[in-house]
Tab-separated table of C-alpha atoms and ligand atoms in Angstrom:
chain	number	residue	atom	x	y	z
A	1	MET	CA	-7.506	56.139	-14.378
A	2	ALA	CA	-7.513	57.880	-11.008
A	3	VAL	CA	-5.111	56.997	-8.238
A	4	TYR	CA	-6.360	56.894	-4.693
A	5	ARG	CA	-5.099	55.587	-1.409
A	6	HIS	CA	-7.240	52.954	0.312
A	7	GLN	CA	-8.907	51.994	-2.947
A	8	ILE	CA	-7.640	48.482	-2.928
A	9	GLY	CA	-9.358	45.982	-0.731
A	10	GLU	CA	-7.892	42.709	0.408
A	11	VAL	CA	-8.112	40.044	-2.263
A	12	LYS	CA	-8.213	36.306	-1.876
A	13	THR	CA	-6.918	33.663	-4.255
A	14	LEU	CA	-8.853	30.470	-4.686
A	15	TYR	CA	-6.682	27.577	-5.777
A	16	MET	CA	-8.835	24.817	-7.251
A	17	LYS	CA	-7.757	21.479	-8.596
A	18	ASN	CA	-8.660	21.153	-12.280
A	19	THR	CA	-9.530	17.484	-12.745
A	20	ASN	CA	-8.383	17.420	-16.408
A	21	GLN	CA	-4.925	18.733	-15.766
A	22	ALA	CA	-1.974	17.838	-13.619
A	23	THR	CA	-1.356	21.481	-12.693
A	24	PRO	CA	-3.764	23.416	-10.499
A	25	THR	CA	-5.953	26.063	-12.162
A	26	ILE	CA	-5.779	29.382	-10.352
A	27	MET	CA	-9.263	30.811	-9.826
A	28	ARG	CA	-9.126	34.457	-8.963
A	29	SER	CA	-11.671	36.651	-7.208
A	30	SER	CA	-12.800	39.560	-9.419
A	31	LYS	CA	-10.661	42.082	-7.500
A	32	GLU	CA	-7.682	39.828	-7.812
A	33	ALA	CA	-8.402	39.218	-11.489
A	34	SER	CA	-8.316	42.946	-12.184
A	35	PHE	CA	-5.083	43.275	-10.161
A	36	TYR	CA	-3.625	40.445	-12.253
A	37	ASP	CA	-4.866	41.970	-15.526
A	38	ASP	CA	-3.466	45.393	-14.604
A	39	VAL	CA	-0.098	43.908	-13.638
A	40	ILE	CA	0.213	41.811	-16.786
A	41	GLY	CA	-1.096	44.622	-19.012
A	42	GLY	CA	1.364	47.071	-17.430
A	43	LEU	CA	4.373	44.760	-17.677
A	44	ARG	CA	3.519	43.780	-21.252
A	45	SER	CA	3.339	47.426	-22.306
A	46	SER	CA	6.293	49.445	-23.474
A	47	PRO	CA	7.675	51.096	-21.421
A	48	LYS	CA	6.739	48.742	-18.596
A	49	ARG	CA	4.606	50.187	-15.807
A	50	LEU	CA	2.794	49.247	-12.621
A	51	HIS	CA	-0.019	51.292	-11.128
A	52	SER	CA	0.856	53.088	-7.879
A	53	LYS	CA	-2.682	52.580	-6.560
A	54	TYR	CA	-1.515	49.024	-5.807
A	55	PHE	CA	1.166	50.247	-3.358
A	56	TYR	CA	-1.303	50.189	-0.486
A	57	ASP	CA	-1.665	46.677	0.872
A	58	ALA	CA	-1.121	46.165	4.632
A	59	VAL	CA	2.686	46.328	4.237
A	60	GLY	CA	2.455	49.352	1.909
A	61	ASP	CA	0.127	51.174	4.337
A	62	LYS	CA	2.684	50.678	7.116
A	63	LEU	CA	5.539	51.879	4.937
A	64	PHE	CA	3.526	54.929	3.904
A	65	GLN	CA	2.935	55.744	7.587
A	66	GLU	CA	6.717	55.521	8.129
A	67	LEU	CA	7.294	57.705	5.103
A	68	MET	CA	4.949	60.396	6.393
A	69	ASN	CA	7.031	60.578	9.575
A	70	CYS	CA	10.444	60.633	7.905
A	71	SER	CA	12.375	63.905	7.841
A	72	GLU	CA	12.680	64.246	4.048
A	73	TYR	CA	9.004	63.627	3.210
A	74	TYR	CA	7.513	67.101	3.782
A	75	PRO	CA	4.006	67.104	2.112
A	76	THR	CA	2.097	65.553	5.030
A	77	ARG	CA	3.678	67.902	7.582
A	78	CYS	CA	2.992	70.943	5.379
A	79	GLU	CA	-0.683	70.090	4.910
A	80	LEU	CA	-1.076	69.289	8.592
A	81	GLU	CA	0.370	72.730	9.360
A	82	ILE	CA	-2.204	74.335	7.042
A	83	PHE	CA	-5.104	72.488	8.659
A	84	SER	CA	-3.924	73.151	12.205
A	85	GLU	CA	-2.853	76.808	11.750
A	86	LYS	CA	-5.363	78.075	9.182
A	87	THR	CA	-8.390	76.198	10.479
A	88	ALA	CA	-10.520	79.297	11.015
A	89	ASN	CA	-9.778	80.710	7.554
A	90	ILE	CA	-10.593	77.402	5.880
A	91	GLY	CA	-13.738	76.950	7.969
A	92	GLN	CA	-14.977	80.480	7.212
A	93	ALA	CA	-14.339	80.061	3.476
A	94	LEU	CA	-16.450	76.893	3.456
A	95	ILE	CA	-19.234	78.369	5.599
A	96	ALA	CA	-19.345	81.437	3.321
A	97	GLY	CA	-20.812	79.292	0.528
A	98	GLY	CA	-24.091	78.932	2.530
A	99	ASP	CA	-24.426	77.306	5.925
A	100	ASP	CA	-26.242	74.028	5.299
A	101	PHE	CA	-23.949	71.463	3.671
A	102	ASP	CA	-22.617	67.935	3.317
A	103	LEU	CA	-18.856	67.812	3.929
A	104	ILE	CA	-17.586	64.887	1.863
A	105	GLU	CA	-14.014	63.617	2.167
A	106	LEU	CA	-12.593	61.455	-0.628
A	107	GLY	CA	-10.239	58.817	0.812
A	108	ALA	CA	-10.731	59.956	4.414
A	109	GLY	CA	-8.199	57.557	5.984
A	110	ASN	CA	-7.800	58.468	9.667
A	111	ALA	CA	-9.239	61.984	9.014
A	112	MET	CA	-6.393	63.488	11.036
A	113	LYS	CA	-6.187	66.757	9.085
A	114	SER	CA	-9.924	67.161	8.583
A	115	THR	CA	-10.547	66.688	12.322
A	116	PHE	CA	-9.183	70.227	12.895
A	117	LEU	CA	-11.775	71.525	10.455
A	118	LEU	CA	-14.615	69.401	11.860
A	119	LYS	CA	-13.894	70.716	15.357
A	120	TYR	CA	-13.909	74.317	14.150
A	121	LEU	CA	-17.179	73.870	12.238
A	122	LEU	CA	-18.849	72.297	15.270
A	123	GLU	CA	-17.642	75.048	17.591
A	124	HIS	CA	-19.017	77.628	15.165
A	125	LYS	CA	-22.371	75.874	14.959
A	126	ALA	CA	-22.143	75.217	11.224
A	127	ASP	CA	-25.022	73.074	9.994
A	128	PHE	CA	-23.306	70.163	8.264
A	129	THR	CA	-22.979	66.390	8.054
A	130	TYR	CA	-19.566	64.772	7.560
A	131	LEU	CA	-19.511	62.026	4.915
A	132	PRO	CA	-16.122	60.281	4.780
A	133	ILE	CA	-15.741	58.091	1.692
A	134	ASP	CA	-13.217	55.285	1.724
A	135	ILE	CA	-12.761	51.995	-0.106
A	136	SER	CA	-11.786	50.380	3.184
A	137	ALA	CA	-14.760	49.165	5.248
A	138	ASN	CA	-12.436	49.155	8.284
A	139	VAL	CA	-11.667	52.839	7.854
A	140	ILE	CA	-15.370	53.723	7.636
A	141	ALA	CA	-16.287	51.555	10.634
A	142	TYR	CA	-13.461	53.137	12.640
A	143	LEU	CA	-14.417	56.722	11.753
A	144	SER	CA	-18.145	56.117	12.343
A	145	ALA	CA	-17.367	54.698	15.802
A	146	THR	CA	-14.673	57.102	16.990
A	147	LEU	CA	-15.504	60.533	15.542
A	148	PRO	CA	-18.829	61.045	17.396
A	149	GLN	CA	-16.914	60.295	20.604
A	150	THR	CA	-13.973	62.618	19.976
A	151	LEU	CA	-16.244	65.276	18.457
A	152	PRO	CA	-19.570	65.149	20.323
A	153	GLY	CA	-22.480	66.415	18.239
A	154	LEU	CA	-20.808	65.554	14.930
A	155	GLN	CA	-23.180	63.962	12.420
A	156	VAL	CA	-21.257	61.305	10.496
A	157	THR	CA	-22.484	59.195	7.597
A	158	GLY	CA	-19.664	56.913	6.500
A	159	LEU	CA	-19.706	55.750	2.877
A	160	ASN	CA	-17.730	52.636	2.006
A	161	GLY	CA	-16.995	52.253	-1.707
A	162	GLU	CA	-15.551	53.871	-4.834
A	163	TYR	CA	-15.487	57.673	-4.926
A	164	PHE	CA	-17.927	58.271	-7.751
A	165	ASP	CA	-20.411	55.585	-6.679
A	166	MET	CA	-20.440	57.071	-3.193
A	167	LEU	CA	-20.787	60.635	-4.497
A	168	GLU	CA	-23.889	59.502	-6.382
A	169	LYS	CA	-25.173	57.931	-3.201
A	170	SER	CA	-24.569	61.141	-1.250
A	171	SER	CA	-26.557	63.134	-3.835
A	172	ALA	CA	-29.432	60.642	-3.596
A	173	MET	CA	-29.358	60.932	0.205
A	174	SER	CA	-29.642	64.726	0.414
A	175	ASN	CA	-29.872	67.730	-1.876
A	176	LYS	CA	-27.820	69.927	0.439
A	177	ARG	CA	-24.887	71.709	-1.158
A	178	LYS	CA	-21.722	69.640	-1.259
A	179	VAL	CA	-18.249	70.564	-0.052
A	180	VAL	CA	-15.729	67.945	-1.172
A	181	LEU	CA	-12.269	67.477	0.402
A	182	PHE	CA	-9.542	65.782	-1.631
A	183	LEU	CA	-6.426	66.107	0.512
A	184	GLY	CA	-2.917	64.694	0.713
A	185	SER	CA	-1.795	65.707	-2.811
A	186	ASN	CA	-3.408	62.517	-4.059
A	187	ILE	CA	-4.263	64.482	-7.200
A	188	GLY	CA	-0.508	64.529	-7.894
A	189	ASN	CA	-0.531	60.760	-8.366
A	190	MET	CA	-2.259	61.353	-11.682
A	191	SER	CA	-0.686	62.843	-14.786
A	192	ILE	CA	-1.997	66.337	-15.574
A	193	ILE	CA	-4.239	64.816	-18.260
A	194	GLU	CA	-5.599	62.170	-15.882
A	195	ALA	CA	-6.099	64.797	-13.167
A	196	GLY	CA	-8.098	66.928	-15.623
A	197	ALA	CA	-10.313	63.975	-16.546
A	198	PHE	CA	-10.784	63.140	-12.852
A	199	LEU	CA	-11.778	66.746	-12.038
A	200	LYS	CA	-14.194	66.880	-14.980
A	201	ARG	CA	-15.841	63.707	-13.739
A	202	LEU	CA	-15.984	65.105	-10.225
A	203	ARG	CA	-17.532	68.327	-11.543
A	204	ASP	CA	-20.208	66.234	-13.299
A	205	HIS	CA	-21.182	64.845	-9.894
A	206	LEU	CA	-21.601	68.331	-8.379
A	207	ASN	CA	-23.974	71.277	-8.786
A	208	PRO	CA	-23.047	74.896	-9.450
A	209	GLY	CA	-22.022	76.495	-6.155
A	210	ASP	CA	-20.703	73.251	-4.642
A	211	MET	CA	-17.140	73.492	-3.384
A	212	LEU	CA	-13.953	71.492	-3.733
A	213	LEU	CA	-10.918	71.763	-1.453
A	214	VAL	CA	-7.832	70.118	-2.958
A	215	GLY	CA	-4.373	69.588	-1.451
A	216	MET	CA	-1.614	70.157	-4.039
A	217	ASP	CA	2.144	69.962	-3.683
A	218	LEU	CA	3.988	72.920	-5.191
A	219	LYS	CA	7.159	73.242	-7.242
A	220	LYS	CA	10.099	74.141	-5.064
A	221	ASN	CA	13.852	73.556	-4.905
A	222	PRO	CA	14.306	70.394	-6.981
A	223	LYS	CA	16.694	68.944	-4.395
A	224	THR	CA	14.025	69.188	-1.694
A	225	ILE	CA	11.543	67.364	-3.902
A	226	LEU	CA	13.928	64.655	-5.014
A	227	ALA	CA	15.079	64.044	-1.420
A	228	ALA	CA	11.459	63.472	-0.359
A	229	TYR	CA	11.232	60.582	-2.843
A	230	ASN	CA	14.758	59.303	-2.177
A	231	ASP	CA	14.969	59.307	1.621
A	232	LYS	CA	18.239	58.199	3.164
A	233	GLY	CA	16.533	55.523	5.256
A	234	GLY	CA	15.328	53.802	2.072
A	235	ILE	CA	11.637	53.822	3.037
A	236	THR	CA	10.532	55.039	-0.412
A	237	LYS	CA	12.633	52.318	-1.981
A	238	ARG	CA	10.956	49.645	0.180
A	239	PHE	CA	7.569	51.248	-0.533
A	240	ASN	CA	8.141	50.772	-4.285
A	241	ILE	CA	9.767	47.326	-4.019
A	242	ASN	CA	6.860	46.202	-1.838
A	243	LEU	CA	4.628	46.222	-4.907
A	244	LEU	CA	6.766	43.450	-6.400
A	245	GLY	CA	6.456	41.639	-3.056
A	246	ARG	CA	2.696	42.119	-3.164
A	247	ILE	CA	2.566	40.631	-6.669
A	248	ASN	CA	4.548	37.651	-5.346
A	249	ARG	CA	2.258	37.244	-2.322
A	250	GLU	CA	-1.086	37.737	-4.017
A	251	LEU	CA	-0.479	36.509	-7.540
A	252	GLY	CA	2.060	33.812	-6.759
A	253	ALA	CA	4.738	35.523	-8.860
A	254	GLY	CA	8.475	34.945	-8.727
A	255	PHE	CA	10.067	38.399	-8.474
A	256	ILE	CA	13.503	38.334	-6.838
A	257	THR	CA	13.072	41.764	-5.334
A	258	THR	CA	16.784	42.253	-4.613
A	259	GLN	CA	17.342	42.294	-8.378
A	260	PHE	CA	15.541	45.638	-8.718
A	261	GLU	CA	16.735	49.104	-7.769
A	262	HIS	CA	14.701	52.207	-6.912
A	263	TYR	CA	15.292	55.177	-9.270
A	264	PRO	CA	13.491	58.437	-8.439
A	265	THR	CA	13.607	61.436	-10.811
A	266	TYR	CA	12.344	64.997	-10.733
A	267	ASP	CA	12.012	67.243	-13.772
A	268	PRO	CA	11.865	70.873	-12.606
A	269	GLU	CA	10.503	71.979	-15.990
A	270	THR	CA	7.370	69.815	-15.975
A	271	GLY	CA	7.086	69.356	-12.183
A	272	ALA	CA	6.819	65.593	-12.695
A	273	CYS	CA	8.487	63.560	-9.958
A	274	LYS	CA	8.605	59.962	-11.169
A	275	SER	CA	9.730	56.709	-9.595
A	276	TYR	CA	11.047	53.706	-11.455
A	277	LEU	CA	12.320	50.267	-10.548
A	278	VAL	CA	15.342	49.227	-12.604
A	279	SER	CA	16.120	45.622	-13.381
A	280	MET	CA	19.749	45.061	-12.415
A	281	VAL	CA	20.155	41.921	-14.544
A	282	ASP	CA	18.585	40.191	-17.539
A	283	GLN	CA	15.832	38.134	-15.964
A	284	GLN	CA	12.519	36.388	-16.525
A	285	VAL	CA	9.720	36.515	-13.995
A	286	ARG	CA	6.810	34.103	-13.900
A	287	ILE	CA	3.435	35.648	-12.973
A	288	GLY	CA	0.594	33.119	-13.198
A	289	ASP	CA	0.593	31.791	-16.761
A	290	GLU	CA	2.766	34.612	-18.051
A	291	THR	CA	6.501	35.045	-18.219
A	292	ILE	CA	7.794	38.597	-18.310
A	293	ARG	CA	11.309	39.310	-19.570
A	294	PHE	CA	13.364	42.160	-18.188
A	295	LEU	CA	16.565	43.331	-19.807
A	296	LYS	CA	19.387	44.558	-17.627
A	297	ASP	CA	18.728	48.290	-16.889
A	298	GLU	CA	15.149	48.118	-18.129
A	299	CYS	CA	12.822	50.303	-16.053
A	300	ILE	CA	9.311	49.866	-14.671
A	301	PHE	CA	7.491	53.191	-14.258
A	302	MET	CA	5.920	53.058	-10.800
A	303	GLU	CA	4.477	56.438	-9.822
A	304	ILE	CA	4.084	60.084	-10.709
A	305	SER	CA	3.898	62.707	-7.960
A	306	GLN	CA	3.131	65.857	-9.908
A	307	LYS	CA	4.181	69.241	-8.487
A	308	PHE	CA	2.321	72.392	-9.524
A	309	THR	CA	2.849	76.126	-9.888
A	310	ILE	CA	0.117	78.364	-8.462
A	311	ALA	CA	-0.796	79.347	-12.021
A	312	GLN	CA	-1.230	75.664	-12.897
A	313	THR	CA	-3.577	75.103	-9.956
A	314	ASP	CA	-5.803	77.919	-11.257
A	315	GLN	CA	-5.550	76.639	-14.808
A	316	ILE	CA	-6.568	73.090	-13.953
A	317	ALA	CA	-9.585	74.473	-12.050
A	318	ASN	CA	-10.655	76.787	-14.874
A	319	ASN	CA	-10.218	74.054	-17.501
A	320	ASN	CA	-12.455	71.620	-15.673
A	321	GLY	CA	-15.553	73.552	-14.600
A	322	PHE	CA	-14.316	75.121	-11.339
A	323	LYS	CA	-13.498	78.692	-10.333
A	324	PRO	CA	-10.635	79.262	-7.865
A	325	VAL	CA	-11.907	80.999	-4.707
A	326	THR	CA	-9.015	81.082	-2.279
A	327	ARG	CA	-5.878	79.177	-1.273
A	328	PHE	CA	-3.904	78.475	1.868
A	329	PHE	CA	-0.211	77.806	2.346
A	330	ASP	CA	2.164	76.465	4.951
A	331	GLN	CA	4.843	78.911	6.139
A	332	LYS	CA	7.410	77.745	3.606
A	333	LYS	CA	4.860	77.904	0.759
A	334	TRP	CA	5.730	74.340	-0.200
A	335	PHE	CA	2.145	73.093	-0.287
A	336	THR	CA	-1.269	74.580	-0.955
A	337	ASP	CA	-4.857	73.731	-0.154
A	338	VAL	CA	-7.040	75.428	-2.750
A	339	ILE	CA	-10.770	76.063	-2.558
A	340	TRP	CA	-12.699	76.058	-5.818
A	341	VAL	CA	-16.379	76.501	-6.559
A	342	ALA	CA	-18.222	74.495	-9.215
A	343	GLU	CA	-19.436	76.784	-12.014
B	401	AVI	C1	-0.092	59.375	-1.627
B	401	AVI	N1	0.781	60.225	-2.441
B	401	AVI	C2	0.280	61.607	-2.459
B	401	AVI	C3	2.220	60.144	-2.102
B	401	AVI	C4	3.056	61.103	-2.978
B	401	AVI	O1	3.755	61.938	-2.415
B	401	AVI	O2	2.960	61.012	-4.197
B	401	AVI	C5	2.714	58.733	-2.288
B	401	AVI	C6	4.211	58.615	-2.128
B	401	AVI	N2	5.013	58.026	-2.965
B	401	AVI	C7	6.250	58.084	-2.516
B	401	AVI	N3	6.249	58.783	-1.407
B	401	AVI	C8	4.974	59.097	-1.119
């Protein structure tokens, strides 16, 4: 259901010779089996789809880094501006909920934005422990080793695993109030219905008075949005096509990636920015035991990056057990970080 960066670990295929057959039987690890099942399920459905959470293998991570630095892709720069320029306001809003807390970050990555906040909280003697959650053990090992050096005095408890499992673990570890960060407009990679279900589930893991800080990309000039997902350098295109490459590499599939085109769309009415890959020819692709047929011009739905109005950000909070407290913007008002309290 939910879409998160860093949720996909490396998977390993075990090729074993089946003694009764001439062809090898492909034994898959459980992570790889669910990747395979999701891919086949998605490509057998109508319309065809692939899940954007699978974008982030090593190649996809590198492309996403490139994307974040490219001139058209504004969301990362906007949120970084908020965290670097409005640090004190954010810090004070979080401290105002009571001074003893666990600061939990979902999908912490390199914690670049949150480091501004951590520094401020330390300098203002807030009593808190930072609990980054990430599916990548490397990310958690890196943060646990480096943060106490760059931010002396910081208490860090890294949690490696799925968001909700790790939230349960954090509750078992301490009954301090929780402040959860969910940055990067990752919530936009869910449909509004999926985002609502995700927030409800998150609310179920919190107590009244706990806080949530969410990064959300806002509706703006449609051309600005579309350009961010259709950069001239073709990074977004490669980012999408890479998922076909990943399926080839990890599932031994036969996609000819040059036979697919990237097609981004933005609907200013709904705020849904969607990416598709379009098959340029009639073709059949072998994936494990399955053969998937693509008609010329048939599309695979790859990703949604939902954009919100301010009213919608309040609505989604109110509908899912949270009360909006305050919000912060970059100068252009292209992006917002909202603070909500669990009711
Ligand atoms: C990670 N996520 C918030 C990005 C977004 O903007 O939806 C992923 C992305 N897809 C294409 N460009 C960036």
